PDB file of C-alpha atoms in Angstrom:
ATOM      1  CA  MET A   1      32.217 -34.163 -24.395  1.00 52.00           C
ATOM      2  CA  LYS A   2      33.146 -31.417 -26.874  1.00 58.00           C
ATOM      3  CA  LYS A   3      29.532 -31.209 -28.112  1.00 61.00           C
ATOM      4  CA  THR A   4      28.318 -30.928 -24.512  1.00 64.00           C
ATOM      5  CA  ASN A   5      30.753 -28.072 -23.842  1.00 76.00           C
ATOM      6  CA  ILE A   6      29.573 -26.215 -26.958  1.00 82.00           C
ATOM      7  CA  LEU A   7      25.927 -26.591 -25.939  1.00 85.00           C
ATOM      8  CA  ASP A   8      26.782 -25.394 -22.445  1.00 84.00           C
ATOM      9  CA  ASP A   9      28.564 -22.332 -23.851  1.00 85.00           C
ATOM     10  CA  ILE A  10      25.580 -21.540 -26.095  1.00 88.00           C
ATOM     11  CA  LYS A  11      23.195 -21.855 -23.145  1.00 90.00           C
ATOM     12  CA  ARG A  12      25.371 -19.598 -20.973  1.00 90.00           C
ATOM     13  CA  THR A  13      25.653 -16.995 -23.733  1.00 90.00           C
ATOM     14  CA  ILE A  14      21.877 -16.917 -24.261  1.00 92.00           C
ATOM     15  CA  LEU A  15      21.333 -16.438 -20.518  1.00 92.00           C
ATOM     16  CA  ILE A  16      23.917 -13.635 -20.437  1.00 93.00           C
ATOM     17  CA  VAL A  17      22.302 -11.798 -23.368  1.00 93.00           C
ATOM     18  CA  ALA A  18      18.847 -12.148 -21.777  1.00 93.00           C
ATOM     19  CA  ALA A  19      20.160 -10.927 -18.408  1.00 93.00           C
ATOM     20  CA  ALA A  20      21.919  -7.928 -19.986  1.00 91.00           C
ATOM     21  CA  LEU A  21      18.802  -6.948 -21.959  1.00 92.00           C
ATOM     22  CA  LEU A  22      16.598  -7.255 -18.870  1.00 92.00           C
ATOM     23  CA  MET A  23      18.994  -5.243 -16.705  1.00 89.00           C
ATOM     24  CA  ALA A  24      19.412  -2.517 -19.346  1.00 89.00           C
ATOM     25  CA  MET A  25      15.656  -2.183 -19.899  1.00 89.00           C
ATOM     26  CA  ASN A  26      15.116  -2.080 -16.147  1.00 89.00           C
ATOM     27  CA  ILE A  27      17.637   0.760 -15.853  1.00 85.00           C
ATOM     28  CA  LYS A  28      16.065   2.682 -18.735  1.00 84.00           C
ATOM     29  CA  SER A  29      12.471   2.176 -17.519  1.00 85.00           C
ATOM     30  CA  PHE A  30      11.867   1.602 -13.793  1.00 85.00           C
ATOM     31  CA  VAL A  31      15.193   2.913 -12.474  1.00 83.00           C
ATOM     32  CA  ARG A  32      15.381   6.138 -14.455  1.00 77.00           C
ATOM     33  CA  ALA A  33      11.592   6.667 -14.378  1.00 74.00           C
ATOM     34  CA  GLY A  34      11.806   6.862 -10.597  1.00 75.00           C
ATOM     35  CA  ASP A  35      15.256   8.530 -10.560  1.00 77.00           C
ATOM     36  CA  LEU A  36      16.436   5.536  -8.562  1.00 81.00           C
ATOM     37  CA  LEU A  37      19.946   4.261  -7.916  1.00 75.00           C
ATOM     38  CA  PRO A  38      20.044   0.445  -8.115  1.00 72.00           C
ATOM     39  CA  GLY A  39      23.051  -0.004  -5.826  1.00 70.00           C
ATOM     40  CA  GLY A  40      26.253  -1.826  -6.675  1.00 75.00           C
ATOM     41  CA  PHE A  41      28.538  -0.558  -9.424  1.00 78.00           C
ATOM     42  CA  ASN A  42      25.534   0.069 -11.685  1.00 72.00           C
ATOM     43  CA  GLY A  43      24.159   2.422  -9.041  1.00 76.00           C
ATOM     44  CA  LEU A  44      27.584   3.974  -8.476  1.00 81.00           C
ATOM     45  CA  THR A  45      27.869   4.526 -12.241  1.00 82.00           C
ATOM     46  CA  LEU A  46      24.491   6.286 -12.341  1.00 78.00           C
ATOM     47  CA  LEU A  47      25.498   8.339  -9.267  1.00 81.00           C
ATOM     48  CA  ILE A  48      28.723   9.469 -10.982  1.00 86.00           C
ATOM     49  CA  GLN A  49      26.714  10.369 -14.100  1.00 85.00           C
ATOM     50  CA  GLN A  50      24.292  12.345 -11.946  1.00 82.00           C
ATOM     51  CA  ILE A  51      27.109  14.179 -10.139  1.00 84.00           C
ATOM     52  CA  ALA A  52      28.761  15.061 -13.474  1.00 87.00           C
ATOM     53  CA  ARG A  53      25.503  16.419 -14.900  1.00 85.00           C
ATOM     54  CA  HIS A  54      24.543  18.311 -11.751  1.00 80.00           C
ATOM     55  CA  PHE A  55      27.845  19.901 -10.776  1.00 84.00           C
ATOM     56  CA  TRP A  56      29.788  20.135 -14.054  1.00 86.00           C
ATOM     57  CA  ASP A  57      27.057  19.936 -16.733  1.00 85.00           C
ATOM     58  CA  VAL A  58      28.902  17.010 -18.330  1.00 85.00           C
ATOM     59  CA  THR A  59      27.199  13.895 -19.721  1.00 84.00           C
ATOM     60  CA  LEU A  60      29.346  10.820 -19.165  1.00 85.00           C
ATOM     61  CA  SER A  61      28.948   7.547 -21.048  1.00 82.00           C
ATOM     62  CA  TYR A  62      27.436   4.807 -18.887  1.00 77.00           C
ATOM     63  CA  SER A  63      29.721   2.197 -20.488  1.00 78.00           C
ATOM     64  CA  LEU A  64      32.936   4.183 -19.946  1.00 83.00           C
ATOM     65  CA  VAL A  65      32.265   4.796 -16.248  1.00 85.00           C
ATOM     66  CA  ASN A  66      31.012   1.255 -15.596  1.00 80.00           C
ATOM     67  CA  PHE A  67      33.943  -0.419 -17.369  1.00 81.00           C
ATOM     68  CA  SER A  68      36.427   1.709 -15.388  1.00 85.00           C
ATOM     69  CA  LEU A  69      34.831   0.808 -12.051  1.00 84.00           C
ATOM     70  CA  ASN A  70      34.828  -2.911 -12.880  1.00 80.00           C
ATOM     71  CA  ALA A  71      38.496  -3.103 -13.883  1.00 83.00           C
ATOM     72  CA  ILE A  72      39.888  -4.092 -10.458  1.00 81.00           C
ATOM     73  CA  PRO A  73      37.095  -6.572  -9.526  1.00 82.00           C
ATOM     74  CA  VAL A  74      37.603  -8.242 -12.928  1.00 83.00           C
ATOM     75  CA  LEU A  75      41.299  -8.783 -12.181  1.00 85.00           C
ATOM     76  CA  ILE A  76      40.479 -10.213  -8.733  1.00 81.00           C
ATOM     77  CA  SER A  77      37.885 -12.550 -10.256  1.00 80.00           C
ATOM     78  CA  TYR A  78      40.296 -13.705 -12.984  1.00 83.00           C
ATOM     79  CA  LYS A  79      42.926 -14.608 -10.402  1.00 81.00           C
ATOM     80  CA  TYR A  80      40.825 -16.091  -7.593  1.00 79.00           C
ATOM     81  CA  ILE A  81      37.455 -17.264  -8.984  1.00 80.00           C
ATOM     82  CA  GLY A  82      37.876 -18.541 -12.551  1.00 81.00           C
ATOM     83  CA  LYS A  83      38.942 -17.492 -16.047  1.00 85.00           C
ATOM     84  CA  LYS A  84      35.821 -18.613 -17.899  1.00 87.00           C
ATOM     85  CA  PHE A  85      33.622 -17.248 -15.127  1.00 86.00           C
ATOM     86  CA  THR A  86      35.376 -13.877 -15.485  1.00 87.00           C
ATOM     87  CA  GLY A  87      35.081 -13.967 -19.276  1.00 88.00           C
ATOM     88  CA  TYR A  88      31.311 -14.440 -19.190  1.00 89.00           C
ATOM     89  CA  SER A  89      31.043 -11.778 -16.481  1.00 87.00           C
ATOM     90  CA  CYS A  90      32.911  -9.332 -18.720  1.00 87.00           C
ATOM     91  CA  LEU A  91      30.508 -10.188 -21.547  1.00 89.00           C
ATOM     92  CA  MET A  92      27.629  -9.352 -19.195  1.00 89.00           C
ATOM     93  CA  ILE A  93      29.219  -6.030 -18.207  1.00 84.00           C
ATOM     94  CA  VAL A  94      29.917  -5.040 -21.821  1.00 86.00           C
ATOM     95  CA  LEU A  95      26.463  -6.012 -23.115  1.00 90.00           C
ATOM     96  CA  THR A  96      24.694  -4.265 -20.224  1.00 86.00           C
ATOM     97  CA  GLY A  97      26.663  -1.088 -20.890  1.00 82.00           C
ATOM     98  CA  ILE A  98      26.019  -1.188 -24.640  1.00 86.00           C
ATOM     99  CA  PHE A  99      22.304  -1.967 -24.258  1.00 88.00           C
ATOM    100  CA  THR A 100      21.902   0.775 -21.657  1.00 83.00           C
ATOM    101  CA  ASP A 101      23.494   3.312 -24.006  1.00 82.00           C
ATOM    102  CA  ILE A 102      21.607   2.350 -27.180  1.00 84.00           C
ATOM    103  CA  LEU A 103      18.171   1.166 -26.039  1.00 81.00           C
ATOM    104  CA  SER A 104      15.367   3.666 -25.650  1.00 77.00           C
ATOM    105  CA  GLY A 105      13.556   3.339 -22.353  1.00 71.00           C
ATOM    106  CA  PHE A 106       9.874   3.666 -21.628  1.00 74.00           C
ATOM    107  CA  GLN A 107       8.115   4.797 -18.469  1.00 75.00           C
ATOM    108  CA  MET A 108       5.741   2.129 -17.145  1.00 77.00           C
ATOM    109  CA  THR A 109       4.566   4.004 -14.044  1.00 79.00           C
ATOM    110  CA  ASP A 110       4.697   7.438 -12.439  1.00 81.00           C
ATOM    111  CA  ASP A 111       4.550   5.920  -8.946  1.00 86.00           C
ATOM    112  CA  ILE A 112       8.064   5.876  -7.466  1.00 87.00           C
ATOM    113  CA  LEU A 113       7.177   3.148  -4.940  1.00 89.00           C
ATOM    114  CA  LEU A 114       5.928   0.846  -7.718  1.00 89.00           C
ATOM    115  CA  ALA A 115       9.079   1.607  -9.719  1.00 88.00           C
ATOM    116  CA  ALA A 116      11.221   0.748  -6.683  1.00 89.00           C
ATOM    117  CA  VAL A 117       9.451  -2.548  -5.922  1.00 91.00           C
ATOM    118  CA  PHE A 118       9.036  -3.905  -9.457  1.00 91.00           C
ATOM    119  CA  GLY A 119      12.386  -2.511 -10.566  1.00 90.00           C
ATOM    120  CA  GLY A 120      13.988  -4.385  -7.658  1.00 90.00           C
ATOM    121  CA  ILE A 121      12.239  -7.603  -8.699  1.00 92.00           C
ATOM    122  CA  LEU A 122      13.432  -7.272 -12.311  1.00 92.00           C
ATOM    123  CA  ASN A 123      16.945  -6.445 -11.122  1.00 90.00           C
ATOM    124  CA  ALA A 124      17.029  -9.647  -9.055  1.00 90.00           C
ATOM    125  CA  CYS A 125      15.724 -11.666 -12.022  1.00 93.00           C
ATOM    126  CA  ALA A 126      18.473 -10.257 -14.266  1.00 92.00           C
ATOM    127  CA  ILE A 127      21.195 -11.028 -11.699  1.00 89.00           C
ATOM    128  CA  SER A 128      19.776 -14.536 -11.170  1.00 90.00           C
ATOM    129  CA  LEU A 129      19.873 -15.285 -14.915  1.00 91.00           C
ATOM    130  CA  CYS A 130      23.461 -14.147 -14.911  1.00 89.00           C
ATOM    131  CA  LEU A 131      24.368 -16.289 -11.884  1.00 86.00           C
ATOM    132  CA  TYR A 132      22.687 -19.361 -13.431  1.00 87.00           C
ATOM    133  CA  ALA A 133      24.987 -18.794 -16.411  1.00 87.00           C
ATOM    134  CA  HIS A 134      27.899 -19.025 -13.914  1.00 86.00           C
ATOM    135  CA  ALA A 135      28.799 -15.362 -14.246  1.00 85.00           C
ATOM    136  CA  THR A 136      28.068 -12.078 -12.488  1.00 85.00           C
ATOM    137  CA  SER A 137      26.717  -8.687 -13.488  1.00 80.00           C
ATOM    138  CA  GLY A 138      29.992  -7.145 -12.329  1.00 76.00           C
ATOM    139  CA  GLY A 139      31.067  -4.829  -9.537  1.00 73.00           C
ATOM    140  CA  THR A 140      29.850  -5.818  -6.095  1.00 78.00           C
ATOM    141  CA  ASP A 141      28.642  -9.183  -7.448  1.00 76.00           C
ATOM    142  CA  PHE A 142      32.302 -10.096  -8.030  1.00 77.00           C
ATOM    143  CA  ILE A 143      32.953  -9.204  -4.401  1.00 78.00           C
ATOM    144  CA  ALA A 144      29.925 -11.202  -3.210  1.00 78.00           C
ATOM    145  CA  ILE A 145      30.965 -14.313  -5.151  1.00 78.00           C
ATOM    146  CA  PHE A 146      34.603 -14.003  -4.022  1.00 77.00           C
ATOM    147  CA  PHE A 147      33.683 -13.960  -0.315  1.00 77.00           C
ATOM    148  CA  SER A 148      30.963 -16.594  -0.783  1.00 75.00           C
ATOM    149  CA  GLU A 149      33.536 -18.906  -2.394  1.00 70.00           C
ATOM    150  CA  LYS A 150      36.153 -18.135   0.256  1.00 72.00           C
ATOM    151  CA  PHE A 151      33.949 -18.508   3.346  1.00 71.00           C
ATOM    152  CA  GLY A 152      31.072 -20.640   1.995  1.00 67.00           C
ATOM    153  CA  ILE A 153      28.361 -18.193   3.087  1.00 71.00           C
ATOM    154  CA  GLU A 154      25.840 -15.940   1.393  1.00 71.00           C
ATOM    155  CA  THR A 155      27.074 -12.354   1.279  1.00 77.00           C
ATOM    156  CA  TRP A 156      24.170 -10.588  -0.459  1.00 74.00           C
ATOM    157  CA  ASN A 157      22.957  -8.967   2.766  1.00 77.00           C
ATOM    158  CA  TYR A 158      26.442  -7.570   3.409  1.00 80.00           C
ATOM    159  CA  ILE A 159      26.461  -6.134  -0.110  1.00 81.00           C
ATOM    160  CA  PHE A 160      23.063  -4.601   0.659  1.00 84.00           C
ATOM    161  CA  ILE A 161      24.619  -2.739   3.614  1.00 85.00           C
ATOM    162  CA  GLY A 162      27.367  -1.403   1.332  1.00 82.00           C
ATOM    163  CA  ASN A 163      24.749  -0.306  -1.188  1.00 82.00           C
ATOM    164  CA  CYS A 164      22.872   1.561   1.541  1.00 86.00           C
ATOM    165  CA  ILE A 165      26.039   3.571   2.234  1.00 85.00           C
ATOM    166  CA  ILE A 166      26.250   4.555  -1.464  1.00 80.00           C
ATOM    167  CA  LEU A 167      22.568   5.500  -1.417  1.00 84.00           C
ATOM    168  CA  ALA A 168      23.027   7.564   1.760  1.00 86.00           C
ATOM    169  CA  ILE A 169      25.735   9.565  -0.038  1.00 83.00           C
ATOM    170  CA  ALA A 170      23.330  10.085  -2.945  1.00 79.00           C
ATOM    171  CA  GLY A 171      20.650  11.251  -0.503  1.00 83.00           C
ATOM    172  CA  TYR A 172      23.030  13.724   1.106  1.00 84.00           C
ATOM    173  CA  LEU A 173      24.114  15.154  -2.276  1.00 82.00           C
ATOM    174  CA  PHE A 174      20.761  15.208  -4.042  1.00 80.00           C
ATOM    175  CA  ASP A 175      17.404  14.031  -2.721  1.00 79.00           C
ATOM    176  CA  TRP A 176      16.605  11.912   0.347  1.00 86.00           C
ATOM    177  CA  ASN A 177      13.272  10.718  -1.065  1.00 86.00           C
ATOM    178  CA  GLU A 178      14.967   9.208  -4.110  1.00 82.00           C
ATOM    179  CA  ALA A 179      17.688   7.670  -1.937  1.00 84.00           C
ATOM    180  CA  LEU A 180      15.169   6.076   0.433  1.00 89.00           C
ATOM    181  CA  TYR A 181      13.103   4.726  -2.450  1.00 89.00           C
ATOM    182  CA  SER A 182      16.347   3.365  -3.895  1.00 87.00           C
ATOM    183  CA  ILE A 183      16.972   1.499  -0.622  1.00 89.00           C
ATOM    184  CA  ILE A 184      13.517  -0.088  -1.041  1.00 91.00           C
ATOM    185  CA  PHE A 185      14.565  -1.041  -4.583  1.00 90.00           C
ATOM    186  CA  GLN A 186      17.785  -2.603  -3.305  1.00 88.00           C
ATOM    187  CA  TYR A 187      16.094  -4.396  -0.394  1.00 90.00           C
ATOM    188  CA  THR A 188      13.513  -5.905  -2.763  1.00 92.00           C
ATOM    189  CA  SER A 189      16.237  -6.993  -5.153  1.00 89.00           C
ATOM    190  CA  THR A 190      18.306  -8.596  -2.370  1.00 87.00           C
ATOM    191  CA  GLN A 191      15.376 -10.561  -0.923  1.00 89.00           C
ATOM    192  CA  VAL A 192      14.138 -11.804  -4.319  1.00 91.00           C
ATOM    193  CA  LEU A 193      17.693 -12.806  -5.254  1.00 86.00           C
ATOM    194  CA  HIS A 194      17.917 -14.734  -1.977  1.00 82.00           C
ATOM    195  CA  LEU A 195      14.797 -16.694  -3.040  1.00 86.00           C
ATOM    196  CA  LEU A 196      15.873 -17.296  -6.638  1.00 85.00           C
ATOM    197  CA  TYR A 197      19.557 -18.198  -6.220  1.00 81.00           C
ATOM    198  CA  LYS A 198      20.432 -20.799  -3.578  1.00 77.00           C
ATOM    199  CA  ARG A 199      23.970 -21.882  -4.436  1.00 75.00           C
ATOM    200  CA  TYR A 200      25.505 -20.676  -1.154  1.00 73.00           C
ATOM    201  CA  GLN A 201      22.596 -21.707   1.069  1.00 79.00           C
ATOM    202  CA  LYS A 202      22.853 -25.036   2.877  1.00 85.00           C
ATOM    203  CA  GLN A 203      20.442 -27.619   4.226  1.00 87.00           C
ATOM    204  CA  THR A 204      20.896 -30.540   6.589  1.00 92.00           C
ATOM    205  CA  LEU A 205      19.452 -33.887   5.506  1.00 92.00           C
ATOM    206  CA  LEU A 206      18.346 -36.459   8.087  1.00 93.00           C
ATOM    207  CA  ILE A 207      17.345 -39.651   6.266  1.00 93.00           C
ATOM    208  CA  ILE A 208      15.901 -42.723   7.980  1.00 92.00           C
ATOM    209  CA  THR A 209      16.232 -45.605   5.527  1.00 91.00           C
ATOM    210  CA  SER A 210      16.663 -49.345   5.151  1.00 90.00           C
ATOM    211  CA  LYS A 211      19.211 -48.796   2.351  1.00 90.00           C
ATOM    212  CA  PRO A 212      21.859 -46.479   3.859  1.00 90.00           C
ATOM    213  CA  ASP A 213      24.766 -47.686   1.715  1.00 92.00           C
ATOM    214  CA  ASP A 214      22.952 -47.164  -1.589  1.00 92.00           C
ATOM    215  CA  ILE A 215      21.689 -43.725  -0.558  1.00 92.00           C
ATOM    216  CA  TYR A 216      25.111 -42.671   0.705  1.00 93.00           C
ATOM    217  CA  GLU A 217      26.679 -43.637  -2.634  1.00 92.00           C
ATOM    218  CA  GLU A 218      24.041 -41.546  -4.434  1.00 91.00           C
ATOM    219  CA  ILE A 219      24.657 -38.523  -2.189  1.00 91.00           C
ATOM    220  CA  ARG A 220      28.392 -38.878  -2.737  1.00 91.00           C
ATOM    221  CA  GLU A 221      28.098 -39.225  -6.498  1.00 89.00           C
ATOM    222  CA  GLU A 222      25.412 -36.552  -6.995  1.00 87.00           C
ATOM    223  CA  THR A 223      26.708 -33.825  -4.646  1.00 86.00           C
ATOM    224  CA  ASN A 224      30.289 -34.818  -3.725  1.00 87.00           C
ATOM    225  CA  HIS A 225      29.302 -34.401  -0.051  1.00 88.00           C
ATOM    226  CA  ASP A 226      29.933 -36.961   2.659  1.00 88.00           C
ATOM    227  CA  ALA A 227      27.440 -38.400   5.150  1.00 91.00           C
ATOM    228  CA  THR A 228      27.446 -39.938   8.627  1.00 91.00           C
ATOM    229  CA  LEU A 229      25.517 -43.100   9.524  1.00 92.00           C
ATOM    230  CA  PHE A 230      23.782 -43.371  12.910  1.00 93.00           C
ATOM    231  CA  LYS A 231      22.300 -46.613  14.222  1.00 91.00           C
ATOM    232  CA  GLY A 232      19.178 -46.329  16.323  1.00 88.00           C
ATOM    233  CA  ILE A 233      15.982 -47.932  17.533  1.00 90.00           C
ATOM    234  CA  GLY A 234      12.556 -46.889  16.251  1.00 85.00           C
ATOM    235  CA  CYS A 235      10.455 -46.096  19.323  1.00 86.00           C
ATOM    236  CA  TYR A 236       7.169 -47.344  17.853  1.00 84.00           C
ATOM    237  CA  LYS A 237       8.170 -50.736  16.430  1.00 82.00           C
ATOM    238  CA  LYS A 238      11.289 -51.155  18.591  1.00 84.00           C
ATOM    239  CA  GLN A 239      13.240 -52.110  15.473  1.00 86.00           C
ATOM    240  CA  GLU A 240      16.768 -51.144  14.542  1.00 88.00           C
ATOM    241  CA  CYS A 241      16.926 -48.333  11.977  1.00 89.00           C
ATOM    242  CA  ASN A 242      19.564 -46.336  10.093  1.00 91.00           C
ATOM    243  CA  MET A 243      19.814 -42.560   9.902  1.00 93.00           C
ATOM    244  CA  LEU A 244      22.095 -40.758   7.461  1.00 92.00           C
ATOM    245  CA  TYR A 245      23.211 -37.223   8.290  1.00 93.00           C
ATOM    246  CA  SER A 246      24.522 -34.978   5.515  1.00 92.00           C
ATOM    247  CA  VAL A 247      24.783 -31.261   4.711  1.00 90.00           C
ATOM    248  CA  VAL A 248      24.252 -30.282   1.071  1.00 89.00           C
ATOM    249  CA  GLY A 249      23.618 -27.149  -0.948  1.00 84.00           C
ATOM    250  CA  LYS A 250      20.023 -25.940  -0.974  1.00 84.00           C
ATOM    251  CA  ASP A 251      20.028 -26.036  -4.767  1.00 82.00           C
ATOM    252  CA  GLU A 252      20.887 -29.756  -4.558  1.00 86.00           C
ATOM    253  CA  ILE A 253      17.936 -30.728  -2.356  1.00 88.00           C
ATOM    254  CA  LYS A 254      15.329 -31.440  -5.061  1.00 89.00           C
ATOM    255  CA  PRO A 255      17.472 -33.660  -7.320  1.00 89.00           C
ATOM    256  CA  ILE A 256      19.000 -35.632  -4.444  1.00 91.00           C
ATOM    257  CA  THR A 257      15.607 -36.116  -2.753  1.00 92.00           C
ATOM    258  CA  LYS A 258      14.218 -37.476  -6.019  1.00 91.00           C
ATOM    259  CA  LYS A 259      17.107 -39.942  -6.282  1.00 92.00           C
ATOM    260  CA  ILE A 260      16.650 -41.055  -2.649  1.00 92.00           C
ATOM    261  CA  ARG A 261      12.961 -41.715  -3.309  1.00 92.00           C
ATOM    262  CA  GLN A 262      13.897 -43.889  -6.278  1.00 92.00           C
ATOM    263  CA  ILE A 263      16.279 -45.958  -4.162  1.00 93.00           C
ATOM    264  CA  ASP A 264      14.012 -46.239  -1.099  1.00 92.00           C
ATOM    265  CA  PRO A 265      10.370 -45.138  -1.577  1.00 91.00           C
ATOM    266  CA  ASN A 266       9.800 -45.615   2.185  1.00 91.00           C
ATOM    267  CA  ALA A 267      12.688 -43.375   3.269  1.00 91.00           C
ATOM    268  CA  PHE A 268      11.833 -40.645   5.804  1.00 93.00           C
ATOM    269  CA  ILE A 269      13.608 -37.424   4.815  1.00 92.00           C
ATOM    270  CA  ASN A 270      13.884 -34.316   6.966  1.00 93.00           C
ATOM    271  CA  ALA A 271      15.542 -31.288   5.307  1.00 90.00           C
ATOM    272  CA  MET A 272      16.385 -28.377   7.626  1.00 89.00           C
ATOM    273  CA  ASN A 273      17.859 -24.967   6.895  1.00 86.00           C
ATOM    274  CA  THR A 274      21.474 -24.662   8.040  1.00 83.00           C
ATOM    275  CA  GLN A 275      22.653 -21.186   8.971  1.00 75.00           C
ATOM    276  CA  HIS A 276      26.294 -21.817   9.774  1.00 73.00           C
ATOM    277  CA  ILE A 277      28.745 -24.692   9.599  1.00 74.00           C
ATOM    278  CA  THR A 278      32.385 -24.989  10.685  1.00 71.00           C
ATOM    279  CA  GLY A 279      34.639 -27.465   8.973  1.00 66.00           C
ATOM    280  CA  ARG A 280      35.260 -28.713   5.467  1.00 68.00           C
ATOM    281  CA  PHE A 281      32.363 -28.361   3.057  1.00 69.00           C
ATOM    282  CA  TYR A 282      32.736 -29.069  -0.652  1.00 67.00           C
ATOM    283  CA  GLN A 283      31.813 -26.107  -2.850  1.00 67.00           C
ATOM    284  CA  ARG A 284      31.555 -26.618  -6.597  1.00 68.00           C
ATOM    285  CA  PRO A 285      34.258 -24.440  -8.167  1.00 62.00           C
ATOM    286  CA  ASN A 286      33.498 -21.819 -10.801  1.00 66.00           C
ATOM    287  CA  ASP A 287      35.257 -22.407 -14.109  1.00 62.00           C
TER     288      ASP A 287
END
């Protein structure tokens, strides 16, 4: 068990370092090449830097501003989400700040639209790596995870709306073209993140099987979710059949479907997207 925990910590640390490097390089290349604001606290940090340079001719450290903004969300995460989760998130914040300050960027394109689209994709990839390490990139991600844990729903689109407000302020103060391109960046990032990270998405499983008890035990053991058994009659053969109904996380669909196939190769499985549920639903806790 101790060896497993050490390997898990090593894996999480490697993912965090990779995510921080990717996010920092994205900021120094695509984001700054297009004078974009990536949204969230990273975008707010860059906006504060831009305001300081423009109005007061002062160059602020990215790390100093970003660490200050993240102080309160870190405390909320430590209290309500998880201590280890918060620790790895802080590591991500620190490494991103350090890498952003010390790495030299390079301009891959002069086209602002390309910078917005591909920068948004890389931003989503960096955040996804971080989330797969059971951590966040800080700022609004803490807020997103907190409300996702509390209400069991995806909140990335709500965060996108908040980011648009920040970008509208940037457009009013500086340049509307850059602000609008930044919204494209943020929209791309939000949609790609929605595709890559499925922890808070849910799917309904309808399983017609001759081995309902065995499959239920597998669902229970693998996902910690319950199921309901319906008895019915197959219309074609007029034979009695069993249908299990269960709601699981979208990220659990592939492994549980594989296990069901091993138990009953003839099982008929229908997986449907579930937009909203009311009632108790088990959510794996963050550590």
